[in-house]
Short mmCIF file of C-alpha atoms and ligand atoms in Angstrom, two decimals:
data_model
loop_
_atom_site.label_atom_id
_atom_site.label_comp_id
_atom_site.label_asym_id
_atom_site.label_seq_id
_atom_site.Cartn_x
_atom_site.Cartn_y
_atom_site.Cartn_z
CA UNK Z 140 0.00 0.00 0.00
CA UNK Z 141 1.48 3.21 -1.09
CA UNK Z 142 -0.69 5.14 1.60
CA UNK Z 143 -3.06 5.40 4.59
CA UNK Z 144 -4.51 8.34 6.13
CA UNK Z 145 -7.23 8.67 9.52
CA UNK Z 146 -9.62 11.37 10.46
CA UNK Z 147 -11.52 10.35 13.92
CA UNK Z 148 -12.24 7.07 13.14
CA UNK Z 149 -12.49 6.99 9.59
CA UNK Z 150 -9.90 5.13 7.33
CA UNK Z 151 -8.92 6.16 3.76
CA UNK Z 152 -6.17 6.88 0.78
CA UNK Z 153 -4.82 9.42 1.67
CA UNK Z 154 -5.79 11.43 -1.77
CA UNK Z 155 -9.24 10.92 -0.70
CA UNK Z 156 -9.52 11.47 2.82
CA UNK Z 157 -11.31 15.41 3.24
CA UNK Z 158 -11.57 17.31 6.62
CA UNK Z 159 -14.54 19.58 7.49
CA UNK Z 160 -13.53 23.65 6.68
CA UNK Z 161 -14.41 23.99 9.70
CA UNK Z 162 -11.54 22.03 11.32
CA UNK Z 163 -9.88 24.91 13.67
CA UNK Z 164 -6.54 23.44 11.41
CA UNK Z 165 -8.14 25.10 8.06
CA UNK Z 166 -8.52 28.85 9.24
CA UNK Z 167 -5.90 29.37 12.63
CA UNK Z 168 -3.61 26.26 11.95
CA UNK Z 169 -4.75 25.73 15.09
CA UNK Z 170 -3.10 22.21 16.42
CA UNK Z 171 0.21 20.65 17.06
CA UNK Z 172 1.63 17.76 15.37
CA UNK Z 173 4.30 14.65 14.76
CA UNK Z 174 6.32 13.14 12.53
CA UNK Z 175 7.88 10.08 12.32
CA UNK Z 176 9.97 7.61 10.40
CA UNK Z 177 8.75 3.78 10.30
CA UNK Z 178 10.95 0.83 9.25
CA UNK Z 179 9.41 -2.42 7.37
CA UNK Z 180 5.87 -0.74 8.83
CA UNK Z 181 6.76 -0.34 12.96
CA UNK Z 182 8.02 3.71 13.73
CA UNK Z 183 10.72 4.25 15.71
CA UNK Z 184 10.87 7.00 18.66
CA UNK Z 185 7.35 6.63 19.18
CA UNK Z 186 7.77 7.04 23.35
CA UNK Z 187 9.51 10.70 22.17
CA UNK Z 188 7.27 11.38 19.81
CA UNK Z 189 4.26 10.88 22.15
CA UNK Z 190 6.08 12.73 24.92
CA UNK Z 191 6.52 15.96 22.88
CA UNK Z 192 3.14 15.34 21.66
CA UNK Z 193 1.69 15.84 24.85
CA UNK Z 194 3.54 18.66 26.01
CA UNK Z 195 2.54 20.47 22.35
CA UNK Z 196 -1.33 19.99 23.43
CA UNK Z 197 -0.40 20.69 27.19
CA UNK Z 198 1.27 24.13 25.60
CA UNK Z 199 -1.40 25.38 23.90
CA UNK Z 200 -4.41 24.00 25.61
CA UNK Z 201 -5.47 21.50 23.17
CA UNK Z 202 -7.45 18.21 24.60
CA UNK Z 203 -6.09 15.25 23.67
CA UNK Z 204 -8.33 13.95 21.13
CA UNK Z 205 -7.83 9.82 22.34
CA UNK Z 206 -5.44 8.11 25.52
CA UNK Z 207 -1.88 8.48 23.84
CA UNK Z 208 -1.64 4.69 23.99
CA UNK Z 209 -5.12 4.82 21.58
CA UNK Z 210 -2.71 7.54 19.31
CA UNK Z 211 0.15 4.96 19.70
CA UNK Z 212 -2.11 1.53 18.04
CA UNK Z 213 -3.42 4.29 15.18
CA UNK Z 214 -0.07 5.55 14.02
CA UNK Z 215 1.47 1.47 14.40
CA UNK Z 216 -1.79 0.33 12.44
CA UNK Z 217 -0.94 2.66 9.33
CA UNK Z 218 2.19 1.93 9.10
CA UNK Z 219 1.60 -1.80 9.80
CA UNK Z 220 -0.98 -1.59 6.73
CA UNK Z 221 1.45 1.06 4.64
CA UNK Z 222 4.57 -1.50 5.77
CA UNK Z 223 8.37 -0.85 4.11
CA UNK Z 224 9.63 2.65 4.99
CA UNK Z 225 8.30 5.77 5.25
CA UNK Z 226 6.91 8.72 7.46
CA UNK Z 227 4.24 8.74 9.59
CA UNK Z 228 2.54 11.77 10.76
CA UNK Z 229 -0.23 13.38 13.02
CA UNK Z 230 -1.88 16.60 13.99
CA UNK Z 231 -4.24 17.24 16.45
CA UNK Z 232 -6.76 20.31 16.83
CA UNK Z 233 -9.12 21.98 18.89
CA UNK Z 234 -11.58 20.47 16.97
CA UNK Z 235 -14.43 21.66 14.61
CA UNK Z 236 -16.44 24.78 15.35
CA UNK Z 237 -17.10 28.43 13.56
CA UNK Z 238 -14.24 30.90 13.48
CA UNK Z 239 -14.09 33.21 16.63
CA UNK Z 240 -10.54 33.05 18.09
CA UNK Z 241 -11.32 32.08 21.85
CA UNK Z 242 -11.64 28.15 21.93
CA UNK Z 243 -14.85 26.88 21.14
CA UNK Z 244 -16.82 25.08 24.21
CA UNK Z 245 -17.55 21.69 24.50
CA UNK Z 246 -16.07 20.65 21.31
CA UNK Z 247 -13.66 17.37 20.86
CA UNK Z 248 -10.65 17.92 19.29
CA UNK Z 249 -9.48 16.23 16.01
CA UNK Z 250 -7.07 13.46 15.39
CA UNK Z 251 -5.60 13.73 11.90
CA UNK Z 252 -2.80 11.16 10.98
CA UNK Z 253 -1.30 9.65 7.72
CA UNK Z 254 1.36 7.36 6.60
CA UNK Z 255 3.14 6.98 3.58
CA UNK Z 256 5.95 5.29 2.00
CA UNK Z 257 8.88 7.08 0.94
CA UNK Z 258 12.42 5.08 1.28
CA UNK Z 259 14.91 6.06 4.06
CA UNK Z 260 17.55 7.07 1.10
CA UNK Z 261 21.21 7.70 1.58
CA UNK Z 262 21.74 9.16 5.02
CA UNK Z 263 25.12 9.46 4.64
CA UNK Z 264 24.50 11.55 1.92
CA UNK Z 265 25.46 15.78 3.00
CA UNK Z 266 23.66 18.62 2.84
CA UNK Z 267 23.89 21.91 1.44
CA UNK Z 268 22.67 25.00 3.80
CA UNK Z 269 22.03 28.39 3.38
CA UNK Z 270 21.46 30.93 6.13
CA UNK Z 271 18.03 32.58 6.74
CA UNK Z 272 17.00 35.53 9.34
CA UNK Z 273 14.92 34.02 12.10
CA UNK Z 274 11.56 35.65 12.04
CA UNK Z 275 9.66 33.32 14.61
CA UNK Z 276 8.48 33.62 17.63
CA UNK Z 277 9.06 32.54 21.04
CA UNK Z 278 7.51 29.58 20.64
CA UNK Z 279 9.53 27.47 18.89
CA UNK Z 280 9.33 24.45 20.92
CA UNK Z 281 5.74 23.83 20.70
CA UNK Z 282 5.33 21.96 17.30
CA UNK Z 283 2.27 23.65 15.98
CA UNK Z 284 0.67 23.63 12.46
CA UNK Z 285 1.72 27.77 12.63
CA UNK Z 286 4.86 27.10 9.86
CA UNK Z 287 5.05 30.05 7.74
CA UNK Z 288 8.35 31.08 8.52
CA UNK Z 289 9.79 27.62 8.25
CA UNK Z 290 8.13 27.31 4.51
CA UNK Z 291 9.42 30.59 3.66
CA UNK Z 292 12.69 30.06 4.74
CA UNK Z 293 12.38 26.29 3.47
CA UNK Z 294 11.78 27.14 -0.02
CA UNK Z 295 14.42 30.11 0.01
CA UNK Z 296 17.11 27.26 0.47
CA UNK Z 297 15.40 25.22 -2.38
CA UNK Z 298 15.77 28.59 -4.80
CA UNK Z 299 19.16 28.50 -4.00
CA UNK Z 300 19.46 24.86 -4.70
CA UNK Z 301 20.26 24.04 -1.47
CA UNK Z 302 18.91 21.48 1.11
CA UNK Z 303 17.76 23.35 4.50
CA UNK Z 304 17.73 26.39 5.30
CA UNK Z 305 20.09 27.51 8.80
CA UNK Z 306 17.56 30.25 10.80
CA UNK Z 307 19.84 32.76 12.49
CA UNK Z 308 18.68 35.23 15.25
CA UNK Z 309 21.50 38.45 16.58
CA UNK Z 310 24.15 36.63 14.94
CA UNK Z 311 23.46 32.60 16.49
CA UNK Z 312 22.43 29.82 14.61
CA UNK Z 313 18.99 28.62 15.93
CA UNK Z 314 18.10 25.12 14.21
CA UNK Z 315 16.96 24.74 10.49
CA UNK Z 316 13.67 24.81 8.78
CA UNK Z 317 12.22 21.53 9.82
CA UNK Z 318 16.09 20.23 11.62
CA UNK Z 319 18.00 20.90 14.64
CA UNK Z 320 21.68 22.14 13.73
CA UNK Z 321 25.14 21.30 15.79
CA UNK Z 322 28.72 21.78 15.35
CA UNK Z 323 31.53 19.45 15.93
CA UNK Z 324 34.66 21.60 17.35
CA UNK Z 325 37.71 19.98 18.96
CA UNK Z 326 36.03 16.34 19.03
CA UNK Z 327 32.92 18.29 21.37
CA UNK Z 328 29.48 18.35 20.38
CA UNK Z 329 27.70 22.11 20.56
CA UNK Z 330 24.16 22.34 20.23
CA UNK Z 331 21.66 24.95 20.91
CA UNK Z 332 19.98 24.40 23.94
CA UNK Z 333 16.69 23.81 24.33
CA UNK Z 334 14.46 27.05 24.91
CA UNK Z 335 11.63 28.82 23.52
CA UNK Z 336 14.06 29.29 20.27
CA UNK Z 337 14.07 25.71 19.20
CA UNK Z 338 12.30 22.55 18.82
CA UNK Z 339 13.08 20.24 21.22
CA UNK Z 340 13.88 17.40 18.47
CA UNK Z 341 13.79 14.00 19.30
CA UNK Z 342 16.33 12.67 17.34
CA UNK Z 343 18.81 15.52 18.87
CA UNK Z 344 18.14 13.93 22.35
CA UNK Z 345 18.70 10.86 21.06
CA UNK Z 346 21.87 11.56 19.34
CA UNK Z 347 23.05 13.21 22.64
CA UNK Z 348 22.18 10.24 24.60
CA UNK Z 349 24.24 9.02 21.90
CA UNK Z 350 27.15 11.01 22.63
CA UNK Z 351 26.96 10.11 26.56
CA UNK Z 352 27.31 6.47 25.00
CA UNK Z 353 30.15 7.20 22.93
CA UNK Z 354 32.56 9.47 25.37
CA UNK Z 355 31.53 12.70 22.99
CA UNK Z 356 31.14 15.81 25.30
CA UNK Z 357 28.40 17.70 24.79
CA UNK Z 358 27.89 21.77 24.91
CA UNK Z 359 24.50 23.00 25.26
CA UNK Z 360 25.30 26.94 24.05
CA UNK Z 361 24.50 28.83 21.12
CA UNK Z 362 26.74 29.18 18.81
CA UNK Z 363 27.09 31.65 16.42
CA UNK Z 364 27.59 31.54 12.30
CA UNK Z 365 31.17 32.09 12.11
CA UNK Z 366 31.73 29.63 14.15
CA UNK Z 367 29.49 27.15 12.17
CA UNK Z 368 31.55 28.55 9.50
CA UNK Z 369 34.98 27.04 11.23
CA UNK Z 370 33.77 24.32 12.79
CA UNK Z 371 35.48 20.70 11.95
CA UNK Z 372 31.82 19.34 11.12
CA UNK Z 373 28.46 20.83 10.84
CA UNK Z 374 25.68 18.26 12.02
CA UNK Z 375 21.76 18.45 11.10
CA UNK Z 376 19.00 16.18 12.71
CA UNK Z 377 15.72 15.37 12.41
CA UNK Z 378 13.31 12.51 12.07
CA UNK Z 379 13.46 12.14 8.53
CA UNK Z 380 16.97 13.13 7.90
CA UNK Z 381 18.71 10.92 10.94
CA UNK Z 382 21.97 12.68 12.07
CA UNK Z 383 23.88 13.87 9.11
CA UNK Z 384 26.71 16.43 7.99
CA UNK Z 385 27.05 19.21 5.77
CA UNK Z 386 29.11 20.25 2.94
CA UNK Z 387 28.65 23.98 2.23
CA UNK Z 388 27.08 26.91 4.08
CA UNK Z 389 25.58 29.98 1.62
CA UNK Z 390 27.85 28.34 -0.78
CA UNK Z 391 31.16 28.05 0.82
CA UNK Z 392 32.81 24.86 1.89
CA UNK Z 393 32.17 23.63 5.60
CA UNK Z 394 33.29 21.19 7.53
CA UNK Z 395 34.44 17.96 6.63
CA UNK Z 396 37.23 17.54 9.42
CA UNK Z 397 35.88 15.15 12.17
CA UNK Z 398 33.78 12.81 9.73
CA UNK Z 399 35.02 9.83 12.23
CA UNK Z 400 32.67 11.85 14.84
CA UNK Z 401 29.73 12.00 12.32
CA UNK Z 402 30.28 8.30 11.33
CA UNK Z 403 29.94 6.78 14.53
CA UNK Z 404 27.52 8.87 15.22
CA UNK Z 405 24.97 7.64 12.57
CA UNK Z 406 26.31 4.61 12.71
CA UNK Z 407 25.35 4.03 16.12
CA UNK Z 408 21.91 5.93 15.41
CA UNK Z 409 20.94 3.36 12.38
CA UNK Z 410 21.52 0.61 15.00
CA UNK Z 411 19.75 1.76 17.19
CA UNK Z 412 16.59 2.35 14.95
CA UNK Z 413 16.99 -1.03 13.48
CA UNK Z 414 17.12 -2.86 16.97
CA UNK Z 415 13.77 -0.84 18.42
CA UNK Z 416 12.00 -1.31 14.95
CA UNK Z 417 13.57 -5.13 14.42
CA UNK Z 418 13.65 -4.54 10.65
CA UNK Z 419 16.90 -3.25 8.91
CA UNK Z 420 17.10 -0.30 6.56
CA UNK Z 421 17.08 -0.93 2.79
C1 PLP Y 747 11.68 23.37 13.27
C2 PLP Y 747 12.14 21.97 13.51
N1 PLP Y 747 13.24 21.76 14.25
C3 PLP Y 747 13.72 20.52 14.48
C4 PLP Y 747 13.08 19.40 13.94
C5 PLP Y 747 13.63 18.02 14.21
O1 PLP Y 747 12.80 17.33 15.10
P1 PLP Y 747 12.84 15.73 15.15
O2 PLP Y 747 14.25 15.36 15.43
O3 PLP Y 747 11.95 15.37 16.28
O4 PLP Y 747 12.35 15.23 13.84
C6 PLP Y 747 11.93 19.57 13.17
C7 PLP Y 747 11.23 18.39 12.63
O5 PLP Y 747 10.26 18.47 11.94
C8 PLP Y 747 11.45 20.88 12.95
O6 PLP Y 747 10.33 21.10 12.22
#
């Protein structure tokens, strides 16, 4: 199956599957949402995933729509049914009700969630970044619908030709577009830590749980672009992208000097998401 998408309840293609307009999601992007990878049809991270989950609803006041463990069986039954690799992803909102901005009363909120095949690719393949102003707002770490800047600045890096887009706020590098970013400096890992400014991303804590296994030290500080610029490697995470490196940065050469850090690194992550999923990447 190339596809499978769920709207409260209901089962369908994904091409086919229609929301009301008057899902909050339609006119205030009003909701929070997930996305995961899933490996020969079982996801991996789901106990982060579901953590940050909650705390997104918690964060904006959104009722969870089902018991997480009733969100857990209908993300694993899509990509049970979907099987092979792909993403899996779901949103939910403060349900469906005319447009006034204060939340509606006595209204359920919605549980949106598809999953589709798309291969895991070449991880160890790098990525090309180019630096965008960071326009958001304070918060970052609540992973709402409300993406505007993040498609702006996504698509700004894909008219360049490049991969992902860096945000930068007074001179620090934030994260990317839809990615965490870290540098590799003197064998240490620096990362952003997490505030109102980032996401919290799941596979950054995993890769620094990674680090703890591994004997890398870890700095959680901003950092700032020149010193992206002269760092020995450039790391970006995310679900979808696992932990990889970077080659050039608004179209300079980066990096490139610790790639014995960046292969053990994603080395160790690809075991890891192979053991919890028990299937092995193509
Ligand atoms: C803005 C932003 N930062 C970071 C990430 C990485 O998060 P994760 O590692 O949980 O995929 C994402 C993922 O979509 C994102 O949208």
């Amino acid at each position: 199956m190339k596809n499978l998408a769920y709207y409260n309840g209901k089962y369908a293609p994904l091409e086919e599957l229609t929301v009301p307009a008057l899902d909050r999601a339609v006119y205030f992007g009003d909701g929070v949402y997930e996305a995961a990878v899933f490996v020969g049809g079982v996801p991996f991270g789901m106990g982060d995933h579901l953590a940050r989950f909650e705390r997104s609803m918690g964060f904006v006041k959104i009722a969870k729509p089902m018991e997480l463990d009733e969100v857990d069986a209908v993300v694993r039954e899509l990509c049970r049914q979907v099987g092979g690799e792909g993403i899996v992803y779901w949103q939910a909102t403060r349900g469906t009700a005319p447009r006034t901005h204060t939340f509606p009363e006595n209204v359920p909120s919605n549980l949106l969630a598809w999953a589709k095949s798309k291969p895991i690719g070449d991880v160890s393949k790098k990525l090309t970044l180019i630096t965008q102003p960071d326009i958001r707002y304070k918060m970052c770490n609540v992973k709402t619908l409300n993406l505007m800047p993040n498609v702006m600045a996504s698509q700004a890096a894909k008219d360049a030709g490049c991969d992902e887009a860096v945000f930068v706020r007074d001179g620090y590098v934030t994260e990317g577009s839809h990615t965490n970013m870290h540098i590799i400096k003197e064998g240490k890992l620096i990362t952003h830590p997490n505030c109102e400014l980032i996401l919290p991303g799941t596979v950054r804590k995993q890769m620094l749980e990674l680090c703890a296994k591994l004997g890398i030290e870890v700095i959680e500080r901003p950092f700032t672009v020149d010193e992206m610029k002269d760092a020995d490697e450039v790391l970006i995470t995310s679900s979808t992208s696992f932990i990889r490196s970077a080659s050039t940065l608004d179209g300079a050469p980066i990096g490139g000097r610790a790639a014995d850090v960046v292969e053990r690194l994603l080395s160790a992550y690809i075991e890891w998401v192979e053991r919890e999923t028990g299937n092995k990447i193509k």
